[in-house]
PDB file of C-alpha atoms in Angstrom:
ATOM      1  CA  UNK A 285     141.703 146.031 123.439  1.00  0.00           C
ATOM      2  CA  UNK A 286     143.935 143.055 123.630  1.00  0.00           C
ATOM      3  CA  UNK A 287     144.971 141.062 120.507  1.00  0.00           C
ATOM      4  CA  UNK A 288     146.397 137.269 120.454  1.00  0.00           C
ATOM      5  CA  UNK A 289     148.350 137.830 117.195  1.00  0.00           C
ATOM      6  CA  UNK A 290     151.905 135.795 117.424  1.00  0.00           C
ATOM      7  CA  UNK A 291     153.574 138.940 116.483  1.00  0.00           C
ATOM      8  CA  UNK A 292     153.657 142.616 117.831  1.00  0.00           C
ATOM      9  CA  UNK A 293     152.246 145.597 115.576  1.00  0.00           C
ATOM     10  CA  UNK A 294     155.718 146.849 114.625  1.00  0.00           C
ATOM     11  CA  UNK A 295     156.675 142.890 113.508  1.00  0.00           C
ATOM     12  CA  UNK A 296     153.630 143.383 111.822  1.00  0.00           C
ATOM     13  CA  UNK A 297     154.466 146.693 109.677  1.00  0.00           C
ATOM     14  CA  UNK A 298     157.992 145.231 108.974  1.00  0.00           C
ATOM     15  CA  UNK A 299     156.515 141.691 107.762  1.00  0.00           C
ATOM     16  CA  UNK A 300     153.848 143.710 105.272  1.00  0.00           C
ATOM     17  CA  UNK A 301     156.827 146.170 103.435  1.00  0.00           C
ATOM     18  CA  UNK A 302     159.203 143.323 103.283  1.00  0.00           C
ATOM     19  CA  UNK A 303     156.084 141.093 101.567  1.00  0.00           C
ATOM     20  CA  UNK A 304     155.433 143.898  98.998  1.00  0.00           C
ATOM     21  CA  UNK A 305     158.807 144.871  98.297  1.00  0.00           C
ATOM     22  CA  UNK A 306     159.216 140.823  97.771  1.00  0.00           C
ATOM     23  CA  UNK A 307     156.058 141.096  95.159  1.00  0.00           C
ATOM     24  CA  UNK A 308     157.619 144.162  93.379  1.00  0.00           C
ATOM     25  CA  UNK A 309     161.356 142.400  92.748  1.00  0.00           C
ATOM     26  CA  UNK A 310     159.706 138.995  91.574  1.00  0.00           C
ATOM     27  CA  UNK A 311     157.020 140.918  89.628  1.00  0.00           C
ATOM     28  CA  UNK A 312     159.255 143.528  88.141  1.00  0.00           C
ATOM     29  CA  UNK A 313     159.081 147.095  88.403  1.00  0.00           C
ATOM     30  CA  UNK A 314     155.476 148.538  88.906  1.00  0.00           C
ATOM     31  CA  UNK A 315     154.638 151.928  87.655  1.00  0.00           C
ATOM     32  CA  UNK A 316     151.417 151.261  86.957  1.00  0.00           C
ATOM     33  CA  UNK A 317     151.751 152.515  82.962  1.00  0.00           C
ATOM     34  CA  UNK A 318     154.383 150.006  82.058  1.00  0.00           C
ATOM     35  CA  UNK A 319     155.235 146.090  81.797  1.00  0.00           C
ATOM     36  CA  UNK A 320     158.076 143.901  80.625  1.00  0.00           C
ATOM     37  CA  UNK A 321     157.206 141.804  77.763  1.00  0.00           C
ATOM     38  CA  UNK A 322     158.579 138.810  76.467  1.00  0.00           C
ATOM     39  CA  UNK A 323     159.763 139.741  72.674  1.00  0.00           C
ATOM     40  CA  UNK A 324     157.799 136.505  71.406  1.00  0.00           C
ATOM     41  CA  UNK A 325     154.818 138.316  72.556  1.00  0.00           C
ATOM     42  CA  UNK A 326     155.020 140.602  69.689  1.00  0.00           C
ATOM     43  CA  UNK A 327     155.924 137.975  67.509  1.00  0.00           C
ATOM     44  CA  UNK A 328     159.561 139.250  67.464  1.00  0.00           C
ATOM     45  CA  UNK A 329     162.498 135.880  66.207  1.00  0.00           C
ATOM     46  CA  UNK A 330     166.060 136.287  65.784  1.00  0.00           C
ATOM     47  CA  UNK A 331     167.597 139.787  64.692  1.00  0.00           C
ATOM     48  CA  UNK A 332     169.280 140.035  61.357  1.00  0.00           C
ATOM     49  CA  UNK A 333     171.170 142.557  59.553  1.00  0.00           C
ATOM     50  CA  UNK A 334     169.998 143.376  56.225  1.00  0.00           C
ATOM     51  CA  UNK A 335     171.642 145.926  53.224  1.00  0.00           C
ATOM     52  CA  UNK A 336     170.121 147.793  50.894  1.00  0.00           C
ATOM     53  CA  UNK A 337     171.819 150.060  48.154  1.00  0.00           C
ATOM     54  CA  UNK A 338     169.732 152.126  46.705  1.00  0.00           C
ATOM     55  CA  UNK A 339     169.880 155.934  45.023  1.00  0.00           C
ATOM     56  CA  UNK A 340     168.190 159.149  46.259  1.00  0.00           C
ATOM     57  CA  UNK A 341     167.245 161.169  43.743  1.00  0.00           C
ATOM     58  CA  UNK A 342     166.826 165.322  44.851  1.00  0.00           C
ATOM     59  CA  UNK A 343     165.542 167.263  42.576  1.00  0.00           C
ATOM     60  CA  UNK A 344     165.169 171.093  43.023  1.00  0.00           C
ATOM     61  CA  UNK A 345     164.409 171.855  39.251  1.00  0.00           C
ATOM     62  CA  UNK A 346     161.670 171.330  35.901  1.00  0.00           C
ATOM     63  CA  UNK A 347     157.937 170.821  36.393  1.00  0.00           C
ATOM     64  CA  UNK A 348     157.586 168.593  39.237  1.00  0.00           C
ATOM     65  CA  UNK A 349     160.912 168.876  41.665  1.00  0.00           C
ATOM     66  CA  UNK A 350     161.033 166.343  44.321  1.00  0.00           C
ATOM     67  CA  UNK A 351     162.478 168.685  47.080  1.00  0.00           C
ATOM     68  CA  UNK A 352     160.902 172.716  47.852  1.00  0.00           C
ATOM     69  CA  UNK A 353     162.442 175.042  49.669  1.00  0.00           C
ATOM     70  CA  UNK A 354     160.238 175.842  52.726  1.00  0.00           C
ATOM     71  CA  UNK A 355     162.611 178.212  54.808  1.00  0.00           C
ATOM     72  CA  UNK A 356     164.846 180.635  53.122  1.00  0.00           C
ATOM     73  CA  UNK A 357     168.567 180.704  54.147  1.00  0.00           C
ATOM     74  CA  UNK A 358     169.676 184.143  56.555  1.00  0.00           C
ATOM     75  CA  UNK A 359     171.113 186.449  54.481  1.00  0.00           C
ATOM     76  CA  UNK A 360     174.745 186.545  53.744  1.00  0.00           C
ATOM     77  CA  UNK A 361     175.002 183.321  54.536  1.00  0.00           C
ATOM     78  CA  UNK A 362     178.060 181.047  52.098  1.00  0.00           C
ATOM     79  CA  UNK A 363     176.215 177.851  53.500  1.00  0.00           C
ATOM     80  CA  UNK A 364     172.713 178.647  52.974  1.00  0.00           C
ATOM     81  CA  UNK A 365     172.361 178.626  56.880  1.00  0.00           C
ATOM     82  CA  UNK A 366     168.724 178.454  57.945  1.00  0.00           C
ATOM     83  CA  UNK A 367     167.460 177.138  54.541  1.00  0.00           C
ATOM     84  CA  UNK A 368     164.662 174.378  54.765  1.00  0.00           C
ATOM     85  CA  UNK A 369     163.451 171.559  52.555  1.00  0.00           C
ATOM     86  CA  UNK A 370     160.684 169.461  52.776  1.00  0.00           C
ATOM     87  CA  UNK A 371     161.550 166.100  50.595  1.00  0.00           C
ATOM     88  CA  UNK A 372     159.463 163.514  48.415  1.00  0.00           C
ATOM     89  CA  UNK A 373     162.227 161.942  46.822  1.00  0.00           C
ATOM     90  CA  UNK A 374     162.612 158.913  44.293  1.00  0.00           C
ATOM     91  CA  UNK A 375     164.516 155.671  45.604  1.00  0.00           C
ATOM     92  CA  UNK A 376     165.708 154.108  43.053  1.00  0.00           C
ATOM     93  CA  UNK A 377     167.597 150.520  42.493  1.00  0.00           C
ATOM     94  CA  UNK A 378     170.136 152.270  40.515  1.00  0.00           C
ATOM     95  CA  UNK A 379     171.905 155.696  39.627  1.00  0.00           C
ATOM     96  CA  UNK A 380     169.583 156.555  36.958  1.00  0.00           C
ATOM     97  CA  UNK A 381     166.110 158.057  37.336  1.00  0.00           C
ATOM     98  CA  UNK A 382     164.850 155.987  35.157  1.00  0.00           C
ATOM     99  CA  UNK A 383     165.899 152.622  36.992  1.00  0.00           C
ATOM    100  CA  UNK A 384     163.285 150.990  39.140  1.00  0.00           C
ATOM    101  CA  UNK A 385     161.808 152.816  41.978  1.00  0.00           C
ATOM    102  CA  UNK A 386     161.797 150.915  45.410  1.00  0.00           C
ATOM    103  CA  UNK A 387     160.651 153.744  47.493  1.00  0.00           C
ATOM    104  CA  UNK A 388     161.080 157.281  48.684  1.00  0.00           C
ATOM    105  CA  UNK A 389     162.952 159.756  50.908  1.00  0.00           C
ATOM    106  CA  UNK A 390     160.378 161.591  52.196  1.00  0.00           C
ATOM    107  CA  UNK A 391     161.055 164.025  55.153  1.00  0.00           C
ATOM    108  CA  UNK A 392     163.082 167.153  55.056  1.00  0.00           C
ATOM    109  CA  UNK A 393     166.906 168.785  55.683  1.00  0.00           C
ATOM    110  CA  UNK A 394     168.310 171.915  57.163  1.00  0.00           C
ATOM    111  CA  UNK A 395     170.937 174.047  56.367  1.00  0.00           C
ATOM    112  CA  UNK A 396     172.752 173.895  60.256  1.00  0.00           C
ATOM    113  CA  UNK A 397     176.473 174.617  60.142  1.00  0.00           C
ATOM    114  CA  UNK A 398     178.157 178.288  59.485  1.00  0.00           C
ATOM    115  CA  UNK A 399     181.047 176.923  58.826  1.00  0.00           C
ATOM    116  CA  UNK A 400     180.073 174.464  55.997  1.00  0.00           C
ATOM    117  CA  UNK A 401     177.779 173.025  53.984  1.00  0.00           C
ATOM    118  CA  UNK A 402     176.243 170.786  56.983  1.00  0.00           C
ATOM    119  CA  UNK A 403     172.918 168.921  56.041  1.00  0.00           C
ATOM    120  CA  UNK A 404     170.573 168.129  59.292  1.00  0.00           C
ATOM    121  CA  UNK A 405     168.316 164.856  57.538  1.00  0.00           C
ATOM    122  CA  UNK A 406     165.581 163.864  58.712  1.00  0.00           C
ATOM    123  CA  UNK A 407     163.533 161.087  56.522  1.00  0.00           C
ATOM    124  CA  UNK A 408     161.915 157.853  56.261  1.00  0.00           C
ATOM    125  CA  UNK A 409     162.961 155.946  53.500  1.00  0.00           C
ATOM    126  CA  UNK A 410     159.196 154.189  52.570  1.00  0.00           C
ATOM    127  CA  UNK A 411     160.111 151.231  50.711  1.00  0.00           C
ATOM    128  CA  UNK A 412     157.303 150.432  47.681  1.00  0.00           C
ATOM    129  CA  UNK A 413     158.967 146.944  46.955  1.00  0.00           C
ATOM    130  CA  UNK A 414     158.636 143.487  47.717  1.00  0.00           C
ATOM    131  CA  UNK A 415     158.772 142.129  51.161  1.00  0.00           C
ATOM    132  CA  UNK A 416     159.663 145.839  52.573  1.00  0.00           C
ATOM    133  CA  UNK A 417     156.571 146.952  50.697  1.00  0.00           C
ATOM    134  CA  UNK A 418     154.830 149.481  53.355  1.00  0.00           C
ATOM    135  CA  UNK A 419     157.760 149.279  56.164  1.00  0.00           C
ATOM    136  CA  UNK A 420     159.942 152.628  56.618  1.00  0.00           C
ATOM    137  CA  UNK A 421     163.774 153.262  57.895  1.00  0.00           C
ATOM    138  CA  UNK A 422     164.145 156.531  59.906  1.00  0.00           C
ATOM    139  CA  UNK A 423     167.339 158.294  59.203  1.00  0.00           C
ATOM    140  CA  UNK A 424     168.142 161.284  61.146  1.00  0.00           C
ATOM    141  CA  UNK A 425     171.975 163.193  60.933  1.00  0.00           C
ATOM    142  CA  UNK A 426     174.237 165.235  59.893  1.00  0.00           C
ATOM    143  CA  UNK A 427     175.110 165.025  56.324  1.00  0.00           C
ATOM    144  CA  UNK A 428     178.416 167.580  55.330  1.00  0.00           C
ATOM    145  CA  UNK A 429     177.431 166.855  51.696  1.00  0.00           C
ATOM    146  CA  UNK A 430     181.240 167.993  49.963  1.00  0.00           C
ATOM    147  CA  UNK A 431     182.642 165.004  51.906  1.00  0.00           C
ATOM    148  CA  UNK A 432     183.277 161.933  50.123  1.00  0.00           C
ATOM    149  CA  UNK A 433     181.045 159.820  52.473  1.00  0.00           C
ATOM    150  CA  UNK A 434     178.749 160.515  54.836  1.00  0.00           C
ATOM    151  CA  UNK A 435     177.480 158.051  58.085  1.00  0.00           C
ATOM    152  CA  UNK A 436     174.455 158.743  59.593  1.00  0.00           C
ATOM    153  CA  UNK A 437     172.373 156.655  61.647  1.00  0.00           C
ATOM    154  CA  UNK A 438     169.253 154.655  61.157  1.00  0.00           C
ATOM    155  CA  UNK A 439     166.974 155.182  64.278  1.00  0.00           C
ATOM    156  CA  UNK A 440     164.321 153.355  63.976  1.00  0.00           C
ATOM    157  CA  UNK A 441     161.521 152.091  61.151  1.00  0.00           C
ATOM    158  CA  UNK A 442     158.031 150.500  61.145  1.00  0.00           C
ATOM    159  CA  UNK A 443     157.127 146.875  59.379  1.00  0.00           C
ATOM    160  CA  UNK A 444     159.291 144.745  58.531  1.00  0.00           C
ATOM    161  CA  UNK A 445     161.824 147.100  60.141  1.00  0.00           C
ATOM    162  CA  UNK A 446     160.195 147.219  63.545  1.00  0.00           C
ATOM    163  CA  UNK A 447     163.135 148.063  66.430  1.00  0.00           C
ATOM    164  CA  UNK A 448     165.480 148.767  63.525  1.00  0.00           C
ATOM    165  CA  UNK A 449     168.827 150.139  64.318  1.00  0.00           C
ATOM    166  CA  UNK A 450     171.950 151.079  62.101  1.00  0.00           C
ATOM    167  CA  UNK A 451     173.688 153.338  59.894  1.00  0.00           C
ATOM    168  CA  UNK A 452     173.423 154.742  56.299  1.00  0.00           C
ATOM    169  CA  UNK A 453     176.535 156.108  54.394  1.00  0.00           C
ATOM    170  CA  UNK A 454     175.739 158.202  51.428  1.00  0.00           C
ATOM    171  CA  UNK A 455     177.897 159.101  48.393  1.00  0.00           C
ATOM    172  CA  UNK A 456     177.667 161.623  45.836  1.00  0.00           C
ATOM    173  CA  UNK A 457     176.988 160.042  42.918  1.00  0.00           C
ATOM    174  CA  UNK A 458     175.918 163.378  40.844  1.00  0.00           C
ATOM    175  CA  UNK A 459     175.872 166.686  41.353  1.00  0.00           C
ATOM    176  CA  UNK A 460     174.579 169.617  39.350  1.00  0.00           C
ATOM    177  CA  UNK A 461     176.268 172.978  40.828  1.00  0.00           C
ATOM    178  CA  UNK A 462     173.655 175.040  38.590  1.00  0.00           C
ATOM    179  CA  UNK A 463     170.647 173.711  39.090  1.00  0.00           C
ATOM    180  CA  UNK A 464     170.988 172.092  42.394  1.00  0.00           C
ATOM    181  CA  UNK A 465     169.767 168.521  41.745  1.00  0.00           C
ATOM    182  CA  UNK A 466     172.028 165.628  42.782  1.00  0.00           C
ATOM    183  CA  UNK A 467     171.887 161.875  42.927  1.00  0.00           C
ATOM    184  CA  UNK A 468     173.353 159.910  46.352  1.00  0.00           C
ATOM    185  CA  UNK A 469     173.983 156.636  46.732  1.00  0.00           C
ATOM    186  CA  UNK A 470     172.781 155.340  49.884  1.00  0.00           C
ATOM    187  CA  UNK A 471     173.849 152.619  51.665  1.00  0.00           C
ATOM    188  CA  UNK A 472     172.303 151.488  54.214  1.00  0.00           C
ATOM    189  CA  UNK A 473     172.598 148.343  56.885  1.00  0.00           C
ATOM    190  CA  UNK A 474     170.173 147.796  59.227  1.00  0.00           C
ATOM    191  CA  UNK A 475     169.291 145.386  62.639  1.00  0.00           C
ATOM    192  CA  UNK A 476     166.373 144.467  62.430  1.00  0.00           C
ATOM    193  CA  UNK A 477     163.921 141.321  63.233  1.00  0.00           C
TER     194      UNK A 477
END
């Protein structure tokens, strides 16, 4: 059976992958579960860097502590290695318990180095205050808590902190070697929209 097309059935074939592959590079890549979205879409404006000082308050001791051990360290261990907290703890907008609370830590650390006291954090700071009332930071590190300051990084956050990005450095601010409970001051810059 004879057809009067102006092209053969191999010009054909070439002429139909050549128009999709056209479609796919114009319409951006197609996997069927994803898209490329213009960041006004989501109501996203110019990215700003904001910093917040603020003071985490862990407290291991007295009626209601703010930190519980959840795994016990190995034995024999001089860094606690293997020990596990879980984490509700106080932010504060200065040193003292007392001060205002803007939020709190609440996540947990490990106990991961052998070799020295080597934190592994992982938290959201939930802020209770203001315009960051309801939005979180995610901070997730390692924290060698006998240095004098510490940089982990901030990888991610909901709210107001949508697509955050950054760093927190902490600083001892006090430290009780008997019962455990110690006061950091955090602070913290983030990218955010």
């Amino acid at each position: 059976m004879a057809t009067n097309l102006p092209f053969s059935s191999s010009q054909f074939i070439i002429f139909s992958i050549l128009s999709i592959s056209f479609l796919i590079l114009i319409t951006g890549d197609d996997h069927g579960f994803a898209r490329i979205l213009d960041m006004k879409t989501l109501g996203l404006k110019k990215e700003k860097l904001s910093h917040f000082r603020i003071f985490w308050h862990d407290i291991l001791t007295g009626k209601s502590p703010s930190a519980i051990q959840v795994v016990p360290p190995v034995a024999n261990s001089s860094t606690a290695f293997g020990l596990m907290r879980m984490i509700d703890n106080p932010l504060t907008q200065g040193p003292k318990l007392s001060s205002k609370l803007v939020g709190r830590a609440q996540g947990f650390y490990m106990s991961a180095s052998q070799q020295e006291i080597g934190l592994l954090m992982a938290m959201n700071f939930a802020f209770m205050e203001g315009k960051y009332n309801g939005s979180t930071i995610t901070v997730l590190g390692r924290n060698t808590v006998f240095s004098t300051v510490r940089e982990m990084p901030v990888i991610g956050g909901t709210g107001a902190f949508r697509f955050a990005r950054g760093y927190v450095q902490a600083r001892t601010s006090k430290f009780d070697q008997y019962s455990g409970d110690a006061t950091v001051e955090y602070d913290c810059y983030v990218l955010h929209y």
